[in-house]
Each structure stands twice: as structure tokens, then as C-alpha cells.
mmCIF file of C-alpha atoms and ligand atoms in Angstrom:
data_model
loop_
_atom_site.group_PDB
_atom_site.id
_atom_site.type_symbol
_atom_site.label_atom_id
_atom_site.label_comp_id
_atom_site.label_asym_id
_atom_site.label_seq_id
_atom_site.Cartn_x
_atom_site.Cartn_y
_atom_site.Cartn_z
ATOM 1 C CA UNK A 19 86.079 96.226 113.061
ATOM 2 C CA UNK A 20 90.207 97.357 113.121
ATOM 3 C CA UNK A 21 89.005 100.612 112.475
ATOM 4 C CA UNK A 22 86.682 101.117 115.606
ATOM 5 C CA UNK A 23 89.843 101.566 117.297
ATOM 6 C CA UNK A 24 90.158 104.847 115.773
ATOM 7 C CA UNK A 25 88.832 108.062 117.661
ATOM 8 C CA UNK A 26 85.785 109.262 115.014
ATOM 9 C CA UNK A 27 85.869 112.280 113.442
ATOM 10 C CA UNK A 28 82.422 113.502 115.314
ATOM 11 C CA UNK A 29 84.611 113.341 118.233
ATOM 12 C CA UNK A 30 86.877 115.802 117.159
ATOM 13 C CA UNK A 31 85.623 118.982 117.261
ATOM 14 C CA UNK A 32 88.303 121.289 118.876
ATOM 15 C CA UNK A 33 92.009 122.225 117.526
ATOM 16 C CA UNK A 34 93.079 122.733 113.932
ATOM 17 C CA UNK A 35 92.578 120.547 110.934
ATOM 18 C CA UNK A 36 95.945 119.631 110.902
ATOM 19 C CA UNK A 37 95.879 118.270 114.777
ATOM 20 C CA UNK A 38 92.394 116.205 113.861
ATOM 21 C CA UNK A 39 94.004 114.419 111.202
ATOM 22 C CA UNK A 40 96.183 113.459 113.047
ATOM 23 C CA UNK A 41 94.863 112.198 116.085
ATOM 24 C CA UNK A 42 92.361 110.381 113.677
ATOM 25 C CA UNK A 43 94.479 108.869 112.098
ATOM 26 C CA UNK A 44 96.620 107.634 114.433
ATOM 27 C CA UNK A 45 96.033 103.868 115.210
ATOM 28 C CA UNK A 46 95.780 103.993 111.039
ATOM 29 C CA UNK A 47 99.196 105.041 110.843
ATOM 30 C CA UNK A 48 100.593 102.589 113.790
ATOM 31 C CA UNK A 49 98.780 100.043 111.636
ATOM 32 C CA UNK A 50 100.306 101.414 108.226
ATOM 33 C CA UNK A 51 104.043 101.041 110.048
ATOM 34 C CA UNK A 52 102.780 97.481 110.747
ATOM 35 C CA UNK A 53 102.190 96.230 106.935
ATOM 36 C CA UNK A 54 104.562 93.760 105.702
ATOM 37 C CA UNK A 55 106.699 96.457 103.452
ATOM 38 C CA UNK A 56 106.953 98.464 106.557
ATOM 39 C CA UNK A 57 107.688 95.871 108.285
ATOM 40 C CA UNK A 58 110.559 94.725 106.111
ATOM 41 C CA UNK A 59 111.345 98.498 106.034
ATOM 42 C CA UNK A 60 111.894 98.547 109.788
ATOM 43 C CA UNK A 61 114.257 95.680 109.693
ATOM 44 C CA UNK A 62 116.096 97.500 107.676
ATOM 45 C CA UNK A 63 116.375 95.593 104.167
ATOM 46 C CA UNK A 64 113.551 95.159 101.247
ATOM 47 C CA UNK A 65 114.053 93.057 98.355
ATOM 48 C CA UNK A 66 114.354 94.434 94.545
ATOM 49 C CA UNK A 67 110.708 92.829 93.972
ATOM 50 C CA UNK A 68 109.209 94.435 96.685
ATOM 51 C CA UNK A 69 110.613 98.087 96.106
ATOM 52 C CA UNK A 70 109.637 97.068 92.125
ATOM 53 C CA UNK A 71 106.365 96.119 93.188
ATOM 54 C CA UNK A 72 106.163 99.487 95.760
ATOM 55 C CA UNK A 73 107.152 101.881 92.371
ATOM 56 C CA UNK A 74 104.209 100.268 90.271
ATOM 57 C CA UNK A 75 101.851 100.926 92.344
ATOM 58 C CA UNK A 76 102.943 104.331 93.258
ATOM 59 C CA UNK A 77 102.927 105.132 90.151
ATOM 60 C CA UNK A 78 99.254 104.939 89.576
ATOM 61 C CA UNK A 79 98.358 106.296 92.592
ATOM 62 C CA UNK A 80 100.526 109.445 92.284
ATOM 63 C CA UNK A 81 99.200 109.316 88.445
ATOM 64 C CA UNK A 82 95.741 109.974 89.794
ATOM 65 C CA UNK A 83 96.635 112.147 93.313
ATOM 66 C CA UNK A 84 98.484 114.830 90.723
ATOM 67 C CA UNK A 85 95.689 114.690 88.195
ATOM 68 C CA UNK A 86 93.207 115.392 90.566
ATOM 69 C CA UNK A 87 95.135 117.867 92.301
ATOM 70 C CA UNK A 88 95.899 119.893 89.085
ATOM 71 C CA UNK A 89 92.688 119.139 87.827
ATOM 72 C CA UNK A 90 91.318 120.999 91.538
ATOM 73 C CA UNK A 91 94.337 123.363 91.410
ATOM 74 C CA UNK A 92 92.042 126.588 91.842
ATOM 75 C CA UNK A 93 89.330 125.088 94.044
ATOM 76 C CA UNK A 94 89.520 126.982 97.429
ATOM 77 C CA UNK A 95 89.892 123.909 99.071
ATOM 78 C CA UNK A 96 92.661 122.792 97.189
ATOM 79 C CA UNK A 97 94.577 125.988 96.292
ATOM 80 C CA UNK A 98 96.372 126.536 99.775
ATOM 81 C CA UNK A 99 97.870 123.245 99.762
ATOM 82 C CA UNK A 100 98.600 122.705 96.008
ATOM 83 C CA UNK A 101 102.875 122.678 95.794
ATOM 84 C CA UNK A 102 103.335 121.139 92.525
ATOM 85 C CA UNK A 103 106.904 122.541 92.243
ATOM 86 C CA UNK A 104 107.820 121.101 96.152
ATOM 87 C CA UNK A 105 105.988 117.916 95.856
ATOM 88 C CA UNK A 106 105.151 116.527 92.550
ATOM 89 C CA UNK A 107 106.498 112.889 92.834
ATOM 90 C CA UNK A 108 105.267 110.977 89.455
ATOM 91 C CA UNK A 109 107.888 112.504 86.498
ATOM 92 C CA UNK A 110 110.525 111.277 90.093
ATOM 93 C CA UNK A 111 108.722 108.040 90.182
ATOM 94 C CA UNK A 112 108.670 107.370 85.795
ATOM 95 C CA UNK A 113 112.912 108.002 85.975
ATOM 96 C CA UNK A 114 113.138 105.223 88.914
ATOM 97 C CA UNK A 115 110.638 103.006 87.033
ATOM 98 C CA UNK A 116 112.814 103.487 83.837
ATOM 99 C CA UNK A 117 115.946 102.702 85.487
ATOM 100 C CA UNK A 118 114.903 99.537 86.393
ATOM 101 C CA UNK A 119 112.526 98.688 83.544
ATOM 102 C CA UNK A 120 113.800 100.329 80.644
ATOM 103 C CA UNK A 121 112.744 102.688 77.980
ATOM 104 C CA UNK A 122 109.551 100.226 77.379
ATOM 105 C CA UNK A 123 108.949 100.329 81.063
ATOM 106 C CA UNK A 124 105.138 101.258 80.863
ATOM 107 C CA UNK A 125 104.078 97.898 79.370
ATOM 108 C CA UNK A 126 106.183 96.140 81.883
ATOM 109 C CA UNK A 127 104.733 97.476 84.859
ATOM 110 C CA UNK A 128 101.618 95.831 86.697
ATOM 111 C CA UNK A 129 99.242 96.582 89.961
ATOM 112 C CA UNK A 130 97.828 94.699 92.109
ATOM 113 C CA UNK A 131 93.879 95.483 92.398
ATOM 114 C CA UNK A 132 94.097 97.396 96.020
ATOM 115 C CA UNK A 133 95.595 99.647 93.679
ATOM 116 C CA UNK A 134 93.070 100.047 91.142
ATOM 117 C CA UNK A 135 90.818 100.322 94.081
ATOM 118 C CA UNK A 136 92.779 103.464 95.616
ATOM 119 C CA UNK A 137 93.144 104.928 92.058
ATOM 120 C CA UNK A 138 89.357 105.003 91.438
ATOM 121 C CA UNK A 139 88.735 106.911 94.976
ATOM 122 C CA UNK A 140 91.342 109.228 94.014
ATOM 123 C CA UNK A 141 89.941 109.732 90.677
ATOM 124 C CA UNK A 142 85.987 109.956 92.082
ATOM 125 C CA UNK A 143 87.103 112.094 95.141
ATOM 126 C CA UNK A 144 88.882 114.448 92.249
ATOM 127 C CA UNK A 145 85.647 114.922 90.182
ATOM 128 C CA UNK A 146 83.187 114.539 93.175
ATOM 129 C CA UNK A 147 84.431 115.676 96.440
ATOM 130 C CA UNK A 148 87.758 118.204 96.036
ATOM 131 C CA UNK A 149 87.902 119.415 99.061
ATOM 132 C CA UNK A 150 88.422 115.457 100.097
ATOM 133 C CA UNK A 151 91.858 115.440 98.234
ATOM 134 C CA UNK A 152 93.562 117.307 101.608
ATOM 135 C CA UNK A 153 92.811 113.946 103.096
ATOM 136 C CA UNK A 154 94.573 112.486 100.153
ATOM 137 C CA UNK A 155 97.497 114.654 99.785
ATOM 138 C CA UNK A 156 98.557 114.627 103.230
ATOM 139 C CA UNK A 157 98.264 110.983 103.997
ATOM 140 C CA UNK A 158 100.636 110.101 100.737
ATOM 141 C CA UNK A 159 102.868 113.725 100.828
ATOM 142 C CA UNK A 160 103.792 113.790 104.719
ATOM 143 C CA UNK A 161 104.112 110.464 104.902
ATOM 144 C CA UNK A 162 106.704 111.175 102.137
ATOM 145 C CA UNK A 163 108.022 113.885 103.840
ATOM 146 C CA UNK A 164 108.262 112.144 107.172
ATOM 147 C CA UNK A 165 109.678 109.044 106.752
ATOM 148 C CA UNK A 166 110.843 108.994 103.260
ATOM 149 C CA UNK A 167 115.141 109.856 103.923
ATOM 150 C CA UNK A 168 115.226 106.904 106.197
ATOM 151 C CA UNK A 169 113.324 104.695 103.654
ATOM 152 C CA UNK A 170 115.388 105.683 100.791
ATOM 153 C CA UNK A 171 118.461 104.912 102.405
ATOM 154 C CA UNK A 172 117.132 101.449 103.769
ATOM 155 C CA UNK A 173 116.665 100.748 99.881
ATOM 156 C CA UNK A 174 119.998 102.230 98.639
ATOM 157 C CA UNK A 175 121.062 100.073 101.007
ATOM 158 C CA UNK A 176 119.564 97.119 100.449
ATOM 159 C CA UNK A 177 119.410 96.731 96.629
ATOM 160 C CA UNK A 178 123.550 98.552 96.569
ATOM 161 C CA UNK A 179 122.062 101.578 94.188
ATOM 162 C CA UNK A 180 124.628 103.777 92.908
ATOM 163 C CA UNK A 181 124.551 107.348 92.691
ATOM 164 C CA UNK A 182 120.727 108.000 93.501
ATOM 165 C CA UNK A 183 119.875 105.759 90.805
ATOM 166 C CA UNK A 184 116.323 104.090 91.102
ATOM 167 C CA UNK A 185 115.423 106.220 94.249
ATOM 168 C CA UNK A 186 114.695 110.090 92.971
ATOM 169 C CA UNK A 187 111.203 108.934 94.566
ATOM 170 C CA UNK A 188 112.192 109.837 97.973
ATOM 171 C CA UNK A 189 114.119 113.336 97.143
ATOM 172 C CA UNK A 190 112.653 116.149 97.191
ATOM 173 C CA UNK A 191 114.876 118.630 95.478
ATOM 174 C CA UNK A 192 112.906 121.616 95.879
ATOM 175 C CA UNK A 193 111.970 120.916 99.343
ATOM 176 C CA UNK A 194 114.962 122.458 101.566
ATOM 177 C CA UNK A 195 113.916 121.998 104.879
ATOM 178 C CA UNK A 196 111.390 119.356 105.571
ATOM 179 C CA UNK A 197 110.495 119.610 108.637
ATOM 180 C CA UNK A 198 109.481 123.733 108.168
ATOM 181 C CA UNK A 199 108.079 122.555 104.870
ATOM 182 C CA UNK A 200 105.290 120.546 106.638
ATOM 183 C CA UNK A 201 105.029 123.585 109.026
ATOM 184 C CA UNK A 202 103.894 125.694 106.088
ATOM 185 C CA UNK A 203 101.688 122.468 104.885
ATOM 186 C CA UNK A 204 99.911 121.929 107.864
ATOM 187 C CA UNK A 205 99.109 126.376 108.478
ATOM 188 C CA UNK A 206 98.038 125.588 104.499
ATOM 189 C CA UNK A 207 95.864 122.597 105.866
ATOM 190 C CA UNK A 208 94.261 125.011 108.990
ATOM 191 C CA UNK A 209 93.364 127.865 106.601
ATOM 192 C CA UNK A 210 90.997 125.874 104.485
ATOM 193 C CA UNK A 211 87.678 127.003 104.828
ATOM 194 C CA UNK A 212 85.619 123.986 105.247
ATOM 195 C CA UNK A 213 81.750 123.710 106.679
ATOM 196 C CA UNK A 214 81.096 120.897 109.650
ATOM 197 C CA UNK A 215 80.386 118.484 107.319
ATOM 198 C CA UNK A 216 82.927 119.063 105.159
ATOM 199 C CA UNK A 217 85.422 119.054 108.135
ATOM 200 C CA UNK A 218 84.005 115.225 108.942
ATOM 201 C CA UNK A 219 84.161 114.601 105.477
ATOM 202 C CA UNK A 220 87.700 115.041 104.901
ATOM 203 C CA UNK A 221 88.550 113.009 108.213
ATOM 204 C CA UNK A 222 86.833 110.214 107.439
ATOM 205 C CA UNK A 223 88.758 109.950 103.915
ATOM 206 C CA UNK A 224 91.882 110.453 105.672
ATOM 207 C CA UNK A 225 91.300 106.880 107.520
ATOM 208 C CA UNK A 226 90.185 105.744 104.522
ATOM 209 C CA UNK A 227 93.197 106.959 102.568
ATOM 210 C CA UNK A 228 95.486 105.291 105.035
ATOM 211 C CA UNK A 229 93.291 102.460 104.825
ATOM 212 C CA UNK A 230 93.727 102.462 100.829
ATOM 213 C CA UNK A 231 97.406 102.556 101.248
ATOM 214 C CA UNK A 232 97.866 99.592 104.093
ATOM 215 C CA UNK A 233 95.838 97.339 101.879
ATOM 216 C CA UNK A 234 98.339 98.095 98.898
HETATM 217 C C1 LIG B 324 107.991 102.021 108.437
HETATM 218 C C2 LIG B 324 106.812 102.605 108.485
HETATM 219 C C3 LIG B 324 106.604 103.986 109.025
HETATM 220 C C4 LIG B 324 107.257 104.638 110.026
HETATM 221 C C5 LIG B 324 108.391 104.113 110.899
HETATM 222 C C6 LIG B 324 106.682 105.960 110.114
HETATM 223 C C7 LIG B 324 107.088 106.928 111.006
HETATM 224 C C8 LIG B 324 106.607 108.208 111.064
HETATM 225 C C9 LIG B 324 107.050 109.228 111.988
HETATM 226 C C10 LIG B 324 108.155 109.037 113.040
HETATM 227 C C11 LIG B 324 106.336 110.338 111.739
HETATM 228 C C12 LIG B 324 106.414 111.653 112.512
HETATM 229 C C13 LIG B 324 107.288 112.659 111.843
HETATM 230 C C14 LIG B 324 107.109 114.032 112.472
HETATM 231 O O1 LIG B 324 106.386 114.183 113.457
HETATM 232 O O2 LIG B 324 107.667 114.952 111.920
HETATM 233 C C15 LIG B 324 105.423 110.033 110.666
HETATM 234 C C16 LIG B 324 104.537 110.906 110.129
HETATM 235 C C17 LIG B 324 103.614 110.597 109.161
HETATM 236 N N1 LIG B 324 103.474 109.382 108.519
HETATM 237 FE FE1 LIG B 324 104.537 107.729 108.879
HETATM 238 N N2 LIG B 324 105.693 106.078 109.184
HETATM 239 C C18 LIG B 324 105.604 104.901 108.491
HETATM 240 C C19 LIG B 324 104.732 104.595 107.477
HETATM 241 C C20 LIG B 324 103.762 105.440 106.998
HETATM 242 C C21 LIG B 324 102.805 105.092 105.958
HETATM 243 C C22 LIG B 324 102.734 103.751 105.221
HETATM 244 C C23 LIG B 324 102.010 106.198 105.785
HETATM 245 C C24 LIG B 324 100.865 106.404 104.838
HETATM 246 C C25 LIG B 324 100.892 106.082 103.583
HETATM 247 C C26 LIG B 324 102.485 107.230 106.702
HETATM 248 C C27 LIG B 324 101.957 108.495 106.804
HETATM 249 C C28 LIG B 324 102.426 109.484 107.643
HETATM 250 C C29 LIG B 324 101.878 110.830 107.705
HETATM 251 C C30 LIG B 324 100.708 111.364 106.900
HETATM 252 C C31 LIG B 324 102.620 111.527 108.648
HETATM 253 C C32 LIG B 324 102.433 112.974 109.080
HETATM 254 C C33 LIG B 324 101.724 113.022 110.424
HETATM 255 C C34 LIG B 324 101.467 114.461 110.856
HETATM 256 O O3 LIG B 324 102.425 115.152 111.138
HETATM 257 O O4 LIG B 324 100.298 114.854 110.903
HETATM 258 N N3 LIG B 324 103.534 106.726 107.421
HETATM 259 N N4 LIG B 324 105.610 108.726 110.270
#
């Protein structure tokens, strides 16, 4: 199974929460850079269809990541890394979908069913497991973070957008410093008070996030 690859989260038992994401999630992510988006991404061009496509189904999935998250807003697992004001992507994601669809652009819009699938984990993690939507937040938010400048100007690029029209998605106004902002995220991340199990719970949806996300 591609996932075997992956060091398992009962063998991570040291360091903070943070580092064990990370490390168990690495060949997820090397295998997220590897989709054919990313791929296109690293090439340096994407097609108005694709980035059309990539806005649909971001949509949903930031629909149901933000509802949960509110929903969980005063949950002590969720509380220390709830930043509505810095993150919050989907009223970024409705002005890019309008600017290319129109006023009418919610009955235009479609998903494919990998994201259905990711939306109803997000929306049973929300009601079942909260202190699962760290996985969540951090796979799709420092992902963001990370890579999203160079990804936004790969699309300005590539479809000629004027004026930061159609790509408010990857700005984050309120977010001044990114690199110190995921500082503060990840100290959020290692404060979380989370039992054994919970700890291995919240790894294990973090590959399964990234998972979610390579098969959209
Ligand atoms: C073209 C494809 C991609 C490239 C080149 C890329 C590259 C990178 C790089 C260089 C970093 C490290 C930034 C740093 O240390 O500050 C990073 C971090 C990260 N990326 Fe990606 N990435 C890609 C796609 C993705 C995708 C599809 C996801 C998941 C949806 C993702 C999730 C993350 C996360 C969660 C982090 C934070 C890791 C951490 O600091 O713990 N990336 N990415």
C-alpha cells in the first residue's frame, strides 16, 4: 500500500506535535507535490479549467473546514489554533469564483466526488472527533501558507489576471509575515492538550487529510 511508506504514528512518540506531523506526513506531501495539478504547477503554467476546477472544489472543502472549525471554535482542542481573522479562505475563494462565474456562480459550479468524499470527513470529524480538525487545518492552512505566493503567481501568470483578480485565494491580507505566522501556528499546535490516543488520532487523519486532498 503507497501509504506503508509513511513512518506510523505509533512510531512517533518523542518531539512536539508540530514535528510528528510532519515527519508523518512527509512521503504524503512528496506525493501531494507529485499530483497532476502540482505537477502542472511545478512547470510553471495551469490552464483556466484546471485552476476553475481547483476553486470548485476548494470551495466545498473550505465550506466544511470553516464550519467545523467555528462550529469547534471553543473546544480546547480547537481554540489555540482557531485564526478566523488570519486564515479564513472561503468569503476569498466565493469573490474568485464570482469573477470567473458570475453573480449566478453557485449553480455553475460542480465537484468531482473525491470532493464530496473529503467534505463528509470534514463534516463527521467536525461533529465526531474535534480535536481531529488540527489534522485538518494544518494540512489545507500551511500548505496555504507555504506554498501558496509561488502558486498564485504561477496562475497570474498563466491565465494573464489583472490586478489580483480571480486569485484573492492565495492572499492573506491579515497575515503579515508568514513564515512567523506558522511559528505562532505550530507553538498553537504543541500546546494542545491531547491524551496518547488522541495524539495517534490526529496523525493518522493528517495522512488521511493529505490523502483526501491528492485524490482531489
Ligand atoms: C507544487 C506542489 C507543492 C510544493 C512544491 C510544496 C512545497 C512545500 C515547501 C517547500 C514547504 C516548506 C515550507 C517551509 O518549511 O516553510 C511546504 C510545506 C507544507 N506543504 Fe507543501 N508543497 C506542495 C503541495 C502541497 C499540497 C498539495 C499540500 C496539501 C494539501 C501541501 C501541504 C503542506 C503543508 C501542510 C506544509 C507545512 C509543513 C510543516 O511545516 O509542517 N503542500 N510545501
Amino acid at each position: 500500500m503507497e501509504t506503508s511508506k509513511n513512518v506510523q504514528p505509533e512510531q512517533i512518540t518523542d518531539s512536539d506535535l508540530s514535528e510528528q506531523i510532519k515527519v508523518v506526513t512527509k512521503d504524503s506531501h512528496t506525493r501531494a507535490e507529485n499530483t497532476e495539478l502540482m505537477l502542472s504547477y511545478q512547470r510553471g503554467h495551469v490552464s483556466l479549467t484546471q485552476y476553475q476546477m481547483l476553486l470548485c472544489s476548494l470551495y466545498k472543502i473550505y465550506e466544511a473546514l470553516e464550519e467545523a472549525l467555528d462550529r469547534n471554535a471553543t473546544h480546547d482542542a480547537v481554540a489555540p489554533i482557531y485564526f478566523p481573522l488570519e486564515l479564513e479562505r472561503l468569503p476569498s475563494i466565493r469573490k474568485d469564483l464570482e469573477h470567473f462565474y458570475g453573480q449566478s456562480w453557485r449553480e455553475k459550479i460542480s465537484v468531482p466526488a473525491a470532493t464530496l468524499r473529503y467534505v463528509q470527513r470534514l463534516r463527521q470529524v467536525g461533529s465526531e472527533h474535534p480535536e481531529y480538525l488540527v489534522a485538518h487545518a494544518y494540512t489545507r492552512y500551511l500548505g496555504d501558507l507555504s506554498g501558496g505566493q509561488v502558486l498564485g503567481r504561477i496562475t497570474q501568470k498563466s491565465l494573464g489576471l489583472k490586478n489580483g483578480e480571480g486569485l484573492s485565494f492565495f492572499s492573506f491580507p491579515a497575515v503579515s509575515s508568514p513564515t512567523l505566522f506558522k511559528q505562532l501556528y505550530r507553538s498553537r499546535m504543541n500546546s494542545l492538550e491531547l491524551t496518547e490516543e488522541q495524539r495517534r488520532g490526529v496523525l493518522e487523519e493528517a495522512v488521511a487529510a493529505f490523502q483526501l486532498n491528492i485524490q482531489v
